[in-house]
Amino acid sequence: MNKHLSLVFVLLFIGLGSNVYADSAEDLINRSGIRGGLIVHVGCGDGRLTAALHVNDRYLVQELDTSKENVDAARKHIRSASLYGTVSVRQFDGKNLPYVDNLVNLVVISDSKLRIPESEIKRVLAPRGVAIIGDAKIVKPWPEEIDQWSHRLNGADNNAVANDSVVDTPRRLKWACGPLWSRSHEHTSSISVLVSAEGRLFYVVDEGVAGRPDLPESWMLIARDAFNGVVLWKKPLVEWGQKLWRKSSLRATPLSIQDRLVAGGGKLFMIRGKAGKVVAYDAATGVLLNDYEGTDGTTAMRYSDGVLVVQDKGLTAFDAESGLKIWDKEGVSRIPAAVSNGQVYYVDGTDVVCVGLREGKEQWTRTGIQKIKSLLIDENYLALFGNSFHMLQAGSGETIWTGKLEGGFKRSTPFIANGRLWSGWQGYDLKTGNKVSLYADDVYSLGHHTRCYPPKATENYLITANRGAEFVSLTGKP
């Protein structure tokens, strides 16, 4: 046998699990652990199992078969069950799965005569996707090259940089969803917050009538599979938009709104409504899991390693799973705290304080730093921004260097990427503060004002917002 033929071939030939139909659709889904997204059923037969795989509206199902007769029969059954659309059928060549890379959440192969290489199955599986072939189960691992964007500024460290080498200049469209048009360019933005974790997107969008901002708003909290766009769940939000911040102009949305969603640990945390109480939803289903007591008035949240830190006039840490309070601190500034390396860093007047994430025990305090506006962490470096800049050692609070930062973009905080601190096009060595310039004249053009969304970065690219989204290499490579 050709050495490139995979384990899948062997399993099919020796007849392990010779009849997947013996399993019910629910059994197959339970075995897979997939809780929503795109299912592909290969070898559809009469379509009955395929239709049954649509166990609820969190799933989109497509079946493939080499036989035109089977395809016709399956379509007839699916139409009779009024499922066609959310369940569909197509013919294929028996070898090549007709999907782009990293798209499908679950592949079920029923036809033991098919010779589909394991490499082909893994190609179409999304990270954490599963294939079931008889009694065999294949799981595609999450690649180290793909990062999460679980908070407003990427992670709990407040550094808007993804440790992601897959993000690159866009070349093609993978999936799209509505609304295609925002409500109005001159009024509140239609999308006010978006985060992503564990292969899911979570965002708040106004689904009201486009072009008519005078008509009522219709705000929705929506969860989608990040790799194929399948809607996993959605919830209406009554206290959002003008009802929450009492303004409707273009720049009326408070920046703090973007701190109202945080994702991680299989949960979506939300600061809900005018009261500002923190709740947790099951990320896959939208089921309410926790209602954290004593969190009214919360303005920001950070999640790390099973601990949720909420902030108002103080800091409170909760065990995210049980909802039990672990520790709290009073008299904390409203500048959003940062969490990294098992520590929490926050501002208290002119003091910067570091405490342990799990026990709240003070590690160090640095005093006498005036007018701090924001802070971020990148491994061993703690950056403080205000009237002047301070780079501290994250482990001890000792000063590494101070100075005034040049450059910068409107509505953005500098960040650390590729071993440099970046303030606009101007870079700084983390250890010395020496300038490291970035050439970007070929992507920057005068004309329209800087866009309303802040720049972000990966380890390879600075993604600016001057005329759209410009990708500027941070490595010197295109």
mmCIF file of N, CA and C in Angstrom, residues 343-434:
data_model
loop_
_atom_site.group_PDB
_atom_site.id
_atom_site.type_symbol
_atom_site.label_atom_id
_atom_site.label_comp_id
_atom_site.label_asym_id
_atom_site.label_seq_id
_atom_site.Cartn_x
_atom_site.Cartn_y
_atom_site.Cartn_z
ATOM 1 N N GLN A 343 -0.404 37.325 37.732
ATOM 2 C CA GLN A 343 -0.433 38.531 38.547
ATOM 3 C C GLN A 343 -1.477 39.505 37.993
ATOM 4 N N VAL A 344 -1.970 40.383 38.878
ATOM 5 C CA VAL A 344 -2.879 41.462 38.495
ATOM 6 C C VAL A 344 -2.174 42.781 38.764
ATOM 7 N N TYR A 345 -2.179 43.665 37.782
ATOM 8 C CA TYR A 345 -1.536 44.969 37.892
ATOM 9 C C TYR A 345 -2.616 46.044 37.788
ATOM 10 N N TYR A 346 -2.628 46.971 38.762
ATOM 11 C CA TYR A 346 -3.648 48.014 38.742
ATOM 12 C C TYR A 346 -3.094 49.315 39.291
ATOM 13 N N VAL A 347 -3.846 50.400 39.055
ATOM 14 C CA VAL A 347 -3.445 51.741 39.473
ATOM 15 C C VAL A 347 -4.314 52.172 40.635
ATOM 16 N N ASP A 348 -3.674 52.723 41.667
ATOM 17 C CA ASP A 348 -4.370 53.283 42.828
ATOM 18 C C ASP A 348 -3.797 54.675 43.069
ATOM 19 N N GLY A 349 -4.433 55.679 42.444
ATOM 20 C CA GLY A 349 -3.913 57.042 42.533
ATOM 21 C C GLY A 349 -2.593 57.168 41.795
ATOM 22 N N THR A 350 -1.512 57.469 42.538
ATOM 23 C CA THR A 350 -0.177 57.553 41.928
ATOM 24 C C THR A 350 0.619 56.271 42.162
ATOM 25 N N ASP A 351 -0.040 55.239 42.688
ATOM 26 C CA ASP A 351 0.625 53.960 42.944
ATOM 27 C C ASP A 351 0.267 52.943 41.871
ATOM 28 N N VAL A 352 1.230 52.125 41.527
ATOM 29 C CA VAL A 352 0.996 50.948 40.701
ATOM 30 C C VAL A 352 1.222 49.738 41.586
ATOM 31 N N VAL A 353 0.231 48.830 41.617
ATOM 32 C CA VAL A 353 0.259 47.715 42.555
ATOM 33 C C VAL A 353 0.195 46.402 41.783
ATOM 34 N N CYS A 354 0.958 45.425 42.229
ATOM 35 C CA CYS A 354 0.933 44.073 41.669
ATOM 36 C C CYS A 354 0.511 43.108 42.767
ATOM 37 N N VAL A 355 -0.550 42.312 42.493
ATOM 38 C CA VAL A 355 -1.005 41.301 43.449
ATOM 39 C C VAL A 355 -1.140 39.965 42.735
ATOM 40 N N GLY A 356 -1.125 38.885 43.502
ATOM 41 C CA GLY A 356 -1.303 37.554 42.927
ATOM 42 C C GLY A 356 -2.725 37.363 42.431
ATOM 43 N N LEU A 357 -2.869 36.696 41.308
ATOM 44 C CA LEU A 357 -4.186 36.509 40.699
ATOM 45 C C LEU A 357 -5.089 35.660 41.578
ATOM 46 N N ARG A 358 -4.588 34.608 42.167
ATOM 47 C CA ARG A 358 -5.450 33.654 42.858
ATOM 48 C C ARG A 358 -5.673 33.975 44.337
ATOM 49 N N GLU A 359 -4.721 34.673 44.947
ATOM 50 C CA GLU A 359 -4.888 34.939 46.371
ATOM 51 C C GLU A 359 -4.979 36.431 46.699
ATOM 52 N N GLY A 360 -4.655 37.293 45.743
ATOM 53 C CA GLY A 360 -4.742 38.735 45.975
ATOM 54 C C GLY A 360 -3.642 39.292 46.848
ATOM 55 N N LYS A 361 -2.621 38.514 47.128
ATOM 56 C CA LYS A 361 -1.527 38.952 47.993
ATOM 57 C C LYS A 361 -0.633 39.936 47.247
ATOM 58 N N GLU A 362 -0.324 41.042 47.906
ATOM 59 C CA GLU A 362 0.511 42.073 47.279
ATOM 60 C C GLU A 362 1.917 41.539 47.032
ATOM 61 N N GLN A 363 2.395 41.767 45.798
ATOM 62 C CA GLN A 363 3.749 41.369 45.408
ATOM 63 C C GLN A 363 4.706 42.545 45.474
ATOM 64 N N TRP A 364 4.243 43.692 45.002
ATOM 65 C CA TRP A 364 5.021 44.922 45.105
ATOM 66 C C TRP A 364 4.144 46.129 44.820
ATOM 67 N N THR A 365 4.580 47.312 45.265
ATOM 68 C CA THR A 365 3.905 48.582 44.985
ATOM 69 C C THR A 365 4.945 49.599 44.568
ATOM 70 N N ARG A 366 4.643 50.296 43.492
ATOM 71 C CA ARG A 366 5.523 51.367 43.016
ATOM 72 C C ARG A 366 4.771 52.683 43.189
ATOM 73 N N THR A 367 5.357 53.639 43.898
ATOM 74 C CA THR A 367 4.668 54.875 44.251
ATOM 75 C C THR A 367 5.198 56.059 43.440
ATOM 76 N N GLY A 368 4.364 57.122 43.394
ATOM 77 C CA GLY A 368 4.804 58.410 42.890
ATOM 78 C C GLY A 368 4.823 58.578 41.386
ATOM 79 N N ILE A 369 4.057 57.764 40.644
ATOM 80 C CA ILE A 369 3.988 57.942 39.191
ATOM 81 C C ILE A 369 2.715 58.717 38.869
ATOM 82 N N GLN A 370 2.857 59.902 38.292
ATOM 83 C CA GLN A 370 1.743 60.830 38.127
ATOM 84 C C GLN A 370 0.932 60.574 36.853
ATOM 85 N N LYS A 371 -0.379 60.759 36.970
ATOM 86 C CA LYS A 371 -1.308 60.832 35.844
ATOM 87 C C LYS A 371 -1.192 59.650 34.880
ATOM 88 N N ILE A 372 -1.295 58.469 35.415
ATOM 89 C CA ILE A 372 -1.286 57.270 34.573
ATOM 90 C C ILE A 372 -2.645 57.143 33.895
ATOM 91 N N LYS A 373 -2.645 56.913 32.593
ATOM 92 C CA LYS A 373 -3.884 56.781 31.825
ATOM 93 C C LYS A 373 -4.183 55.346 31.415
ATOM 94 N N SER A 374 -3.153 54.535 31.240
ATOM 95 C CA SER A 374 -3.356 53.134 30.854
ATOM 96 C C SER A 374 -2.083 52.358 31.129
ATOM 97 N N LEU A 375 -2.201 51.032 31.139
ATOM 98 C CA LEU A 375 -1.051 50.165 31.346
ATOM 99 C C LEU A 375 -1.242 48.868 30.580
ATOM 100 N N LEU A 376 -0.111 48.240 30.255
ATOM 101 C CA LEU A 376 -0.159 46.938 29.582
ATOM 102 C C LEU A 376 1.037 46.107 30.009
ATOM 103 N N ILE A 377 0.892 44.796 29.785
ATOM 104 C CA ILE A 377 1.945 43.839 30.134
ATOM 105 C C ILE A 377 2.349 43.064 28.886
ATOM 106 N N ASP A 378 3.644 42.848 28.744
ATOM 107 C CA ASP A 378 4.137 41.901 27.746
ATOM 108 C C ASP A 378 5.269 41.105 28.391
ATOM 109 N N GLU A 379 4.932 39.912 28.851
ATOM 110 C CA GLU A 379 5.879 39.025 29.531
ATOM 111 C C GLU A 379 6.562 39.740 30.699
ATOM 112 N N ASN A 380 7.811 40.173 30.548
ATOM 113 C CA ASN A 380 8.557 40.759 31.668
ATOM 114 C C ASN A 380 8.486 42.278 31.726
ATOM 115 N N TYR A 381 7.700 42.882 30.848
ATOM 116 C CA TYR A 381 7.670 44.343 30.752
ATOM 117 C C TYR A 381 6.290 44.878 31.105
ATOM 118 N N LEU A 382 6.272 45.903 31.974
ATOM 119 C CA LEU A 382 5.050 46.613 32.341
ATOM 120 C C LEU A 382 5.169 48.036 31.815
ATOM 121 N N ALA A 383 4.295 48.419 30.902
ATOM 122 C CA ALA A 383 4.339 49.747 30.276
ATOM 123 C C ALA A 383 3.226 50.616 30.851
ATOM 124 N N LEU A 384 3.594 51.815 31.302
ATOM 125 C CA LEU A 384 2.652 52.778 31.870
ATOM 126 C C LEU A 384 2.612 54.013 30.984
ATOM 127 N N PHE A 385 1.405 54.429 30.590
ATOM 128 C CA PHE A 385 1.240 55.553 29.674
ATOM 129 C C PHE A 385 0.505 56.685 30.382
ATOM 130 N N GLY A 386 0.985 57.904 30.165
ATOM 131 C CA GLY A 386 0.369 59.096 30.735
ATOM 132 C C GLY A 386 1.034 60.323 30.168
ATOM 133 N N ASN A 387 1.237 61.346 30.996
ATOM 134 C CA ASN A 387 1.955 62.531 30.528
ATOM 135 C C ASN A 387 3.390 62.186 30.156
ATOM 136 N N SER A 388 3.945 61.193 30.819
ATOM 137 C CA SER A 388 5.241 60.629 30.449
ATOM 138 C C SER A 388 5.112 59.120 30.430
ATOM 139 N N PHE A 389 6.113 58.460 29.876
ATOM 140 C CA PHE A 389 6.066 57.002 29.725
ATOM 141 C C PHE A 389 7.041 56.353 30.703
ATOM 142 N N HIS A 390 6.620 55.208 31.288
ATOM 143 C CA HIS A 390 7.476 54.460 32.199
ATOM 144 C C HIS A 390 7.471 52.999 31.792
ATOM 145 N N MET A 391 8.651 52.445 31.583
ATOM 146 C CA MET A 391 8.797 51.011 31.360
ATOM 147 C C MET A 391 9.367 50.397 32.625
ATOM 148 N N LEU A 392 8.595 49.473 33.235
ATOM 149 C CA LEU A 392 8.998 48.838 34.480
ATOM 150 C C LEU A 392 9.226 47.349 34.276
ATOM 151 N N GLN A 393 9.984 46.771 35.206
ATOM 152 C CA GLN A 393 10.097 45.314 35.255
ATOM 153 C C GLN A 393 8.823 44.755 35.877
ATOM 154 N N ALA A 394 8.143 43.872 35.162
ATOM 155 C CA ALA A 394 6.865 43.363 35.641
ATOM 156 C C ALA A 394 7.018 42.570 36.934
ATOM 157 N N GLY A 395 8.159 41.936 37.128
ATOM 158 C CA GLY A 395 8.357 41.103 38.304
ATOM 159 C C GLY A 395 8.647 41.866 39.577
ATOM 160 N N SER A 396 9.199 43.079 39.454
ATOM 161 C CA SER A 396 9.623 43.811 40.647
ATOM 162 C C SER A 396 9.109 45.240 40.725
ATOM 163 N N GLY A 397 8.672 45.810 39.594
ATOM 164 C CA GLY A 397 8.241 47.204 39.580
ATOM 165 C C GLY A 397 9.375 48.193 39.424
ATOM 166 N N GLU A 398 10.612 47.703 39.272
ATOM 167 C CA GLU A 398 11.752 48.601 39.092
ATOM 168 C C GLU A 398 11.721 49.250 37.713
ATOM 169 N N THR A 399 12.172 50.518 37.644
ATOM 170 C CA THR A 399 12.183 51.255 36.384
ATOM 171 C C THR A 399 13.269 50.732 35.457
ATOM 172 N N ILE A 400 12.901 50.525 34.197
ATOM 173 C CA ILE A 400 13.868 50.179 33.165
ATOM 174 C C ILE A 400 14.272 51.443 32.411
ATOM 175 N N TRP A 401 13.281 52.226 31.976
ATOM 176 C CA TRP A 401 13.534 53.533 31.371
ATOM 177 C C TRP A 401 12.260 54.360 31.352
ATOM 178 N N THR A 402 12.410 55.664 31.215
ATOM 179 C CA THR A 402 11.273 56.573 31.129
ATOM 180 C C THR A 402 11.521 57.547 29.989
ATOM 181 N N GLY A 403 10.479 58.246 29.562
ATOM 182 C CA GLY A 403 10.645 59.241 28.506
ATOM 183 C C GLY A 403 9.311 59.672 27.934
ATOM 184 N N LYS A 404 9.383 60.456 26.892
ATOM 185 C CA LYS A 404 8.213 60.898 26.137
ATOM 186 C C LYS A 404 8.141 60.104 24.853
ATOM 187 N N LEU A 405 6.964 59.596 24.527
ATOM 188 C CA LEU A 405 6.798 58.829 23.301
ATOM 189 C C LEU A 405 6.407 59.744 22.155
ATOM 190 N N GLU A 406 7.026 59.529 21.011
ATOM 191 C CA GLU A 406 6.673 60.262 19.798
ATOM 192 C C GLU A 406 5.780 59.385 18.934
ATOM 193 N N GLY A 407 5.204 60.019 17.897
ATOM 194 C CA GLY A 407 4.344 59.263 16.988
ATOM 195 C C GLY A 407 2.984 59.063 17.612
ATOM 196 N N GLY A 408 2.423 57.898 17.410
ATOM 197 C CA GLY A 408 1.117 57.574 17.973
ATOM 198 C C GLY A 408 0.000 57.758 16.968
ATOM 199 N N PHE A 409 -1.090 57.054 17.202
ATOM 200 C CA PHE A 409 -2.290 57.165 16.387
ATOM 201 C C PHE A 409 -3.429 57.682 17.256
ATOM 202 N N LYS A 410 -4.377 58.321 16.623
ATOM 203 C CA LYS A 410 -5.541 58.781 17.353
ATOM 204 C C LYS A 410 -6.330 57.592 17.897
ATOM 205 N N ARG A 411 -6.914 57.802 19.087
ATOM 206 C CA ARG A 411 -7.792 56.813 19.712
ATOM 207 C C ARG A 411 -7.115 55.450 19.905
ATOM 208 N N SER A 412 -5.806 55.457 20.152
ATOM 209 C CA SER A 412 -5.134 54.180 20.350
ATOM 210 C C SER A 412 -4.074 54.299 21.436
ATOM 211 N N THR A 413 -3.780 53.166 22.045
ATOM 212 C CA THR A 413 -2.717 53.051 23.029
ATOM 213 C C THR A 413 -1.543 52.345 22.372
ATOM 214 N N PRO A 414 -0.313 52.773 22.635
ATOM 215 C CA PRO A 414 0.830 52.021 22.111
ATOM 216 C C PRO A 414 0.795 50.571 22.569
ATOM 217 N N PHE A 415 1.546 49.727 21.865
ATOM 218 C CA PHE A 415 1.572 48.314 22.236
ATOM 219 C C PHE A 415 2.943 47.739 21.956
ATOM 220 N N ILE A 416 3.161 46.535 22.461
ATOM 221 C CA ILE A 416 4.448 45.857 22.319
ATOM 222 C C ILE A 416 4.277 44.694 21.355
ATOM 223 N N ALA A 417 5.068 44.702 20.288
ATOM 224 C CA ALA A 417 5.010 43.640 19.285
ATOM 225 C C ALA A 417 6.392 43.411 18.707
ATOM 226 N N ASN A 418 6.710 42.158 18.470
ATOM 227 C CA ASN A 418 7.977 41.782 17.841
ATOM 228 C C ASN A 418 9.170 42.367 18.590
ATOM 229 N N GLY A 419 9.075 42.363 19.915
ATOM 230 C CA GLY A 419 10.191 42.809 20.733
ATOM 231 C C GLY A 419 10.404 44.296 20.780
ATOM 232 N N ARG A 420 9.408 45.085 20.380
ATOM 233 C CA ARG A 420 9.511 46.544 20.391
ATOM 234 C C ARG A 420 8.239 47.144 20.971
ATOM 235 N N LEU A 421 8.389 48.327 21.574
ATOM 236 C CA LEU A 421 7.241 49.141 21.934
ATOM 237 C C LEU A 421 6.941 50.040 20.748
ATOM 238 N N TRP A 422 5.666 50.061 20.305
ATOM 239 C CA TRP A 422 5.301 50.839 19.135
ATOM 240 C C TRP A 422 4.315 51.936 19.511
ATOM 241 N N SER A 423 4.668 53.158 19.134
ATOM 242 C CA SER A 423 3.785 54.307 19.266
ATOM 243 C C SER A 423 3.618 54.869 17.864
ATOM 244 N N GLY A 424 2.537 54.451 17.177
ATOM 245 C CA GLY A 424 2.409 54.783 15.767
ATOM 246 C C GLY A 424 3.502 54.087 14.983
ATOM 247 N N TRP A 425 4.173 54.859 14.105
ATOM 248 C CA TRP A 425 5.252 54.276 13.306
ATOM 249 C C TRP A 425 6.565 54.213 14.078
ATOM 250 N N GLN A 426 6.613 54.836 15.240
ATOM 251 C CA GLN A 426 7.855 54.917 15.995
ATOM 252 C C GLN A 426 7.994 53.745 16.961
ATOM 253 N N GLY A 427 9.106 53.024 16.828
ATOM 254 C CA GLY A 427 9.376 51.914 17.717
ATOM 255 C C GLY A 427 10.446 52.258 18.737
ATOM 256 N N TYR A 428 10.446 51.524 19.866
ATOM 257 C CA TYR A 428 11.415 51.739 20.934
ATOM 258 C C TYR A 428 11.922 50.393 21.419
ATOM 259 N N ASP A 429 13.231 50.327 21.647
ATOM 260 C CA ASP A 429 13.814 49.128 22.228
ATOM 261 C C ASP A 429 13.290 48.951 23.648
ATOM 262 N N LEU A 430 12.845 47.746 23.997
ATOM 263 C CA LEU A 430 12.229 47.529 25.304
ATOM 264 C C LEU A 430 13.200 47.722 26.457
ATOM 265 N N LYS A 431 14.466 47.404 26.260
ATOM 266 C CA LYS A 431 15.438 47.479 27.346
ATOM 267 C C LYS A 431 16.062 48.858 27.504
ATOM 268 N N THR A 432 16.204 49.591 26.402
ATOM 269 C CA THR A 432 16.944 50.859 26.457
ATOM 270 C C THR A 432 16.109 52.089 26.136
ATOM 271 N N GLY A 433 15.001 51.905 25.415
ATOM 272 C CA GLY A 433 14.227 53.046 24.963
ATOM 273 C C GLY A 433 14.762 53.684 23.700
ATOM 274 N N ASN A 434 15.817 53.110 23.115
ATOM 275 C CA ASN A 434 16.360 53.652 21.869
ATOM 276 C C ASN A 434 15.336 53.511 20.750
#
